[in-house]
PDB file of C-alpha atoms in Angstrom:
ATOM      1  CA  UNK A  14       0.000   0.000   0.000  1.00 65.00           C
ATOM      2  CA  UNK A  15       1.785   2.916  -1.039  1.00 90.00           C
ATOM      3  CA  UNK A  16       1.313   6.921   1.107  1.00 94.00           C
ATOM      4  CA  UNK A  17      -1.347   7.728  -1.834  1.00 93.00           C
ATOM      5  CA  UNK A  18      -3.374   4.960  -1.664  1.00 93.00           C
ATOM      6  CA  UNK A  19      -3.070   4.691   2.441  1.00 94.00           C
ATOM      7  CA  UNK A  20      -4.328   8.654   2.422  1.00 96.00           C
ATOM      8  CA  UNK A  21      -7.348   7.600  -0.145  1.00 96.00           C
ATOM      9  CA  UNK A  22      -8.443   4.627   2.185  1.00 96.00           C
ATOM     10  CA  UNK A  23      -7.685   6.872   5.972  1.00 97.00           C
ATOM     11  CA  UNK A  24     -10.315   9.588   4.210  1.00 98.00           C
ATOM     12  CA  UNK A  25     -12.535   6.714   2.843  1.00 98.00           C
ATOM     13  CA  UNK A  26     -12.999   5.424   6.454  1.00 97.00           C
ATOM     14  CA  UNK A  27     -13.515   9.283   7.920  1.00 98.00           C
ATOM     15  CA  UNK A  28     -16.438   9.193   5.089  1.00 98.00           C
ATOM     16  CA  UNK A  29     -17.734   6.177   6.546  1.00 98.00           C
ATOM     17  CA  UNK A  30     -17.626   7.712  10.387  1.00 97.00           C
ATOM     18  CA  UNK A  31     -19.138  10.808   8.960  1.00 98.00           C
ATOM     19  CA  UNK A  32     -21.911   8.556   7.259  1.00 98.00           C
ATOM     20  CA  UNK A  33     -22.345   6.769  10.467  1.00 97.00           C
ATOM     21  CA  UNK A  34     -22.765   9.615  12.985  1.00 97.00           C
ATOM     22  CA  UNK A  35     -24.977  11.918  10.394  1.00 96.00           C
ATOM     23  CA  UNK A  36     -28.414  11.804  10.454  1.00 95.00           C
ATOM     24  CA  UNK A  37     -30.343   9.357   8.150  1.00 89.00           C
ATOM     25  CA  UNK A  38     -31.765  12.478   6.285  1.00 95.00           C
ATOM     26  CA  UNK A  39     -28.191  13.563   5.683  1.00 95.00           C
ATOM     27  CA  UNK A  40     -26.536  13.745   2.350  1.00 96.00           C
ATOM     28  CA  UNK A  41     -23.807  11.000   2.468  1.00 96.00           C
ATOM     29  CA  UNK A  42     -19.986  11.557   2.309  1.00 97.00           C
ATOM     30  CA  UNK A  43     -19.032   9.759  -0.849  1.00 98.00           C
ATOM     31  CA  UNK A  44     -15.453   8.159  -0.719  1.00 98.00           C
ATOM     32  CA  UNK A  45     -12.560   8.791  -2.722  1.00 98.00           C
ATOM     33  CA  UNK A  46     -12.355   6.670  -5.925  1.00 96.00           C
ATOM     34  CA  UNK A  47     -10.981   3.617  -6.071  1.00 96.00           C
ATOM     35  CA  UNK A  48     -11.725   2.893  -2.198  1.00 97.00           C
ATOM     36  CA  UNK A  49     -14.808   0.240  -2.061  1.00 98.00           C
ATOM     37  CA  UNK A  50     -12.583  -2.731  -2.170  1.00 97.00           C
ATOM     38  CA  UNK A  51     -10.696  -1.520   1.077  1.00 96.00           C
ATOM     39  CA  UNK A  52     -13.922  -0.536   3.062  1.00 97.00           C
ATOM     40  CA  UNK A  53     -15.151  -3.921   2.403  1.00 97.00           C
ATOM     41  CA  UNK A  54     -11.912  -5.244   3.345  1.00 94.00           C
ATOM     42  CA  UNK A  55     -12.234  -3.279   6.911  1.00 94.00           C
ATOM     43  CA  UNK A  56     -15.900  -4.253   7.368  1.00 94.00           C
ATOM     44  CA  UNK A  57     -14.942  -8.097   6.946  1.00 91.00           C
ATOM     45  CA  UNK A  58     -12.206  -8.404   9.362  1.00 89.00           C
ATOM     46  CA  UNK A  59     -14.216  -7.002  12.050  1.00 85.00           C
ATOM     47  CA  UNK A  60     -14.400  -8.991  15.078  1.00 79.00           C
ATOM     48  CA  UNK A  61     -16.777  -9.234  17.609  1.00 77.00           C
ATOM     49  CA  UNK A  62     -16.274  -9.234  20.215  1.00 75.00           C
ATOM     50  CA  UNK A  63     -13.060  -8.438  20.100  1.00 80.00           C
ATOM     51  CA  UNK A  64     -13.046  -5.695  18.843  1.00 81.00           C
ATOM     52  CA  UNK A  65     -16.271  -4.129  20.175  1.00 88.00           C
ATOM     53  CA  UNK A  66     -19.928  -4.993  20.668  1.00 91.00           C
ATOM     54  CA  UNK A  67     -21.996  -6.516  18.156  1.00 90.00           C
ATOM     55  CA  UNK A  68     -24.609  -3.640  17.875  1.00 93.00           C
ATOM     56  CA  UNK A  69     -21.705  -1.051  17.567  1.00 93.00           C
ATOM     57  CA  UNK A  70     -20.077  -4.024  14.631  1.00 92.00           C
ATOM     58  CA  UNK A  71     -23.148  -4.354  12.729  1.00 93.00           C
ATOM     59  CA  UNK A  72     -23.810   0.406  12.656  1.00 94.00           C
ATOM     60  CA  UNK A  73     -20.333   0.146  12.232  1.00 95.00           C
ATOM     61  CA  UNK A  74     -20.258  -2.637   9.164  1.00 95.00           C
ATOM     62  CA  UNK A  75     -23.390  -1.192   7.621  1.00 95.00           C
ATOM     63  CA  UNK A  76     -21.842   1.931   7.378  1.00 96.00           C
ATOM     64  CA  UNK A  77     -18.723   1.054   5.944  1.00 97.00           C
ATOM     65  CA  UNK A  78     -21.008  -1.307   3.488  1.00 97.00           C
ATOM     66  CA  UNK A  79     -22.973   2.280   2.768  1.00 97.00           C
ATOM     67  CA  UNK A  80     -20.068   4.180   2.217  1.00 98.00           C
ATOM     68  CA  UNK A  81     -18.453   1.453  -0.317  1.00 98.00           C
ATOM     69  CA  UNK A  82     -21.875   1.303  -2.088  1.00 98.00           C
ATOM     70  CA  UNK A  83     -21.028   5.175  -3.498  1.00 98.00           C
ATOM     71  CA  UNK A  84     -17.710   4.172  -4.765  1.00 97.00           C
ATOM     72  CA  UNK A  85     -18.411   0.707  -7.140  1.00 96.00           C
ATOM     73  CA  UNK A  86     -19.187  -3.036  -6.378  1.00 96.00           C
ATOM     74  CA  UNK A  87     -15.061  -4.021  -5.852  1.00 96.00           C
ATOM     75  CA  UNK A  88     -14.671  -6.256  -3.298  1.00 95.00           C
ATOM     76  CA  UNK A  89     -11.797  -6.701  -1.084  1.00 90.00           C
ATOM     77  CA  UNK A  90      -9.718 -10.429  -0.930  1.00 88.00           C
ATOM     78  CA  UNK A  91     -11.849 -12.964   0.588  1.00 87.00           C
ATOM     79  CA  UNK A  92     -11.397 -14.209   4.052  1.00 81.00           C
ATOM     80  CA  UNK A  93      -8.298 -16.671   4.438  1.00 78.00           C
ATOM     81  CA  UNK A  94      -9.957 -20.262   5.240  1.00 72.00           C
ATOM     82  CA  UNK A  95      -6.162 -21.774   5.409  1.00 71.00           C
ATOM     83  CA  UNK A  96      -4.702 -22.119   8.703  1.00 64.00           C
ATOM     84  CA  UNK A  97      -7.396 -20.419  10.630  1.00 63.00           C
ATOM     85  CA  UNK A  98      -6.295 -21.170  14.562  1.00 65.00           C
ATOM     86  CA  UNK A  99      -9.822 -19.696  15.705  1.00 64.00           C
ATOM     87  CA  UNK A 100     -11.777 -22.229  13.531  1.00 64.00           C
ATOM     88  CA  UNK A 101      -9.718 -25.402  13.783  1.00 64.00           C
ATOM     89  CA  UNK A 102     -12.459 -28.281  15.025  1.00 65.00           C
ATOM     90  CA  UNK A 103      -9.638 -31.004  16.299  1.00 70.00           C
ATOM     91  CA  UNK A 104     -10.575 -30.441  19.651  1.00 66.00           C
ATOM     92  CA  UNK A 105     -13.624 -31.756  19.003  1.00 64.00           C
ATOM     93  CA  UNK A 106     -13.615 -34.186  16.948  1.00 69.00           C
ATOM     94  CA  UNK A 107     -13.783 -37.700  17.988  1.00 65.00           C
ATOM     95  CA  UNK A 108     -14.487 -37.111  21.609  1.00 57.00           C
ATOM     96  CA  UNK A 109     -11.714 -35.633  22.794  1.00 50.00           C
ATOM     97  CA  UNK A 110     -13.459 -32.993  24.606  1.00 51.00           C
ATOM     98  CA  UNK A 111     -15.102 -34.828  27.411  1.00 51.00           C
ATOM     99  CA  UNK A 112     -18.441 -33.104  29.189  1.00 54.00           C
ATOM    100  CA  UNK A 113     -17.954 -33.594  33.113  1.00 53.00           C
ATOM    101  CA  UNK A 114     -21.529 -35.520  34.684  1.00 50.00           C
ATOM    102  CA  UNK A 115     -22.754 -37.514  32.417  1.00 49.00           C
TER     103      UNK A 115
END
């Protein structure tokens, strides 16, 4: 990410804040060009709860969703599925996770 293209995505997501706090009869902020693919990068990757509650996530991802909307359909890189260490089901598979009384 080079300092142009970190500047167009920091004032992409102070569009999206300005979307979110506005009022719903407010005209929205549109984005700088180019920046849908890195909203909807942001509003994949975040966690709750983590990173903060899930009604403050979902104003928070429907806002950046919003915002992306007024730039283009892009989409940011899908989520990684390889090596996930949150999502790994060994532990309990095959019984190894005993339940205590029963």
């Amino acid at each position: 990410l080079g300092a142009a293209a970190a500047e167009r995505l920091d004032q992409a997501l102070r569009c999206a804040l300005t979307n979110l706090m506005a009022p719903a009869h407010a005209q929205p902020v549109p984005p700088p060009a180019g920046t849908a693919a890195g909203l909807r990068y942001w509003r994949d990757r975040i966690s709750v709860p983590r990173d903060m509650p899930l009604h403050a996530a979902r104003l928070l991802r429907a806002a950046l969703e919003r915002t992306a909307a007024l730039d283009g359909p892009e989409q940011g890189p899908p989520l990684p599925v390889r090596d996930r260490r949150d999502q790994n089901p060994a532990p309990f598979v095959g019984g190894s996770v005993g339940v205590s009384g029963r």
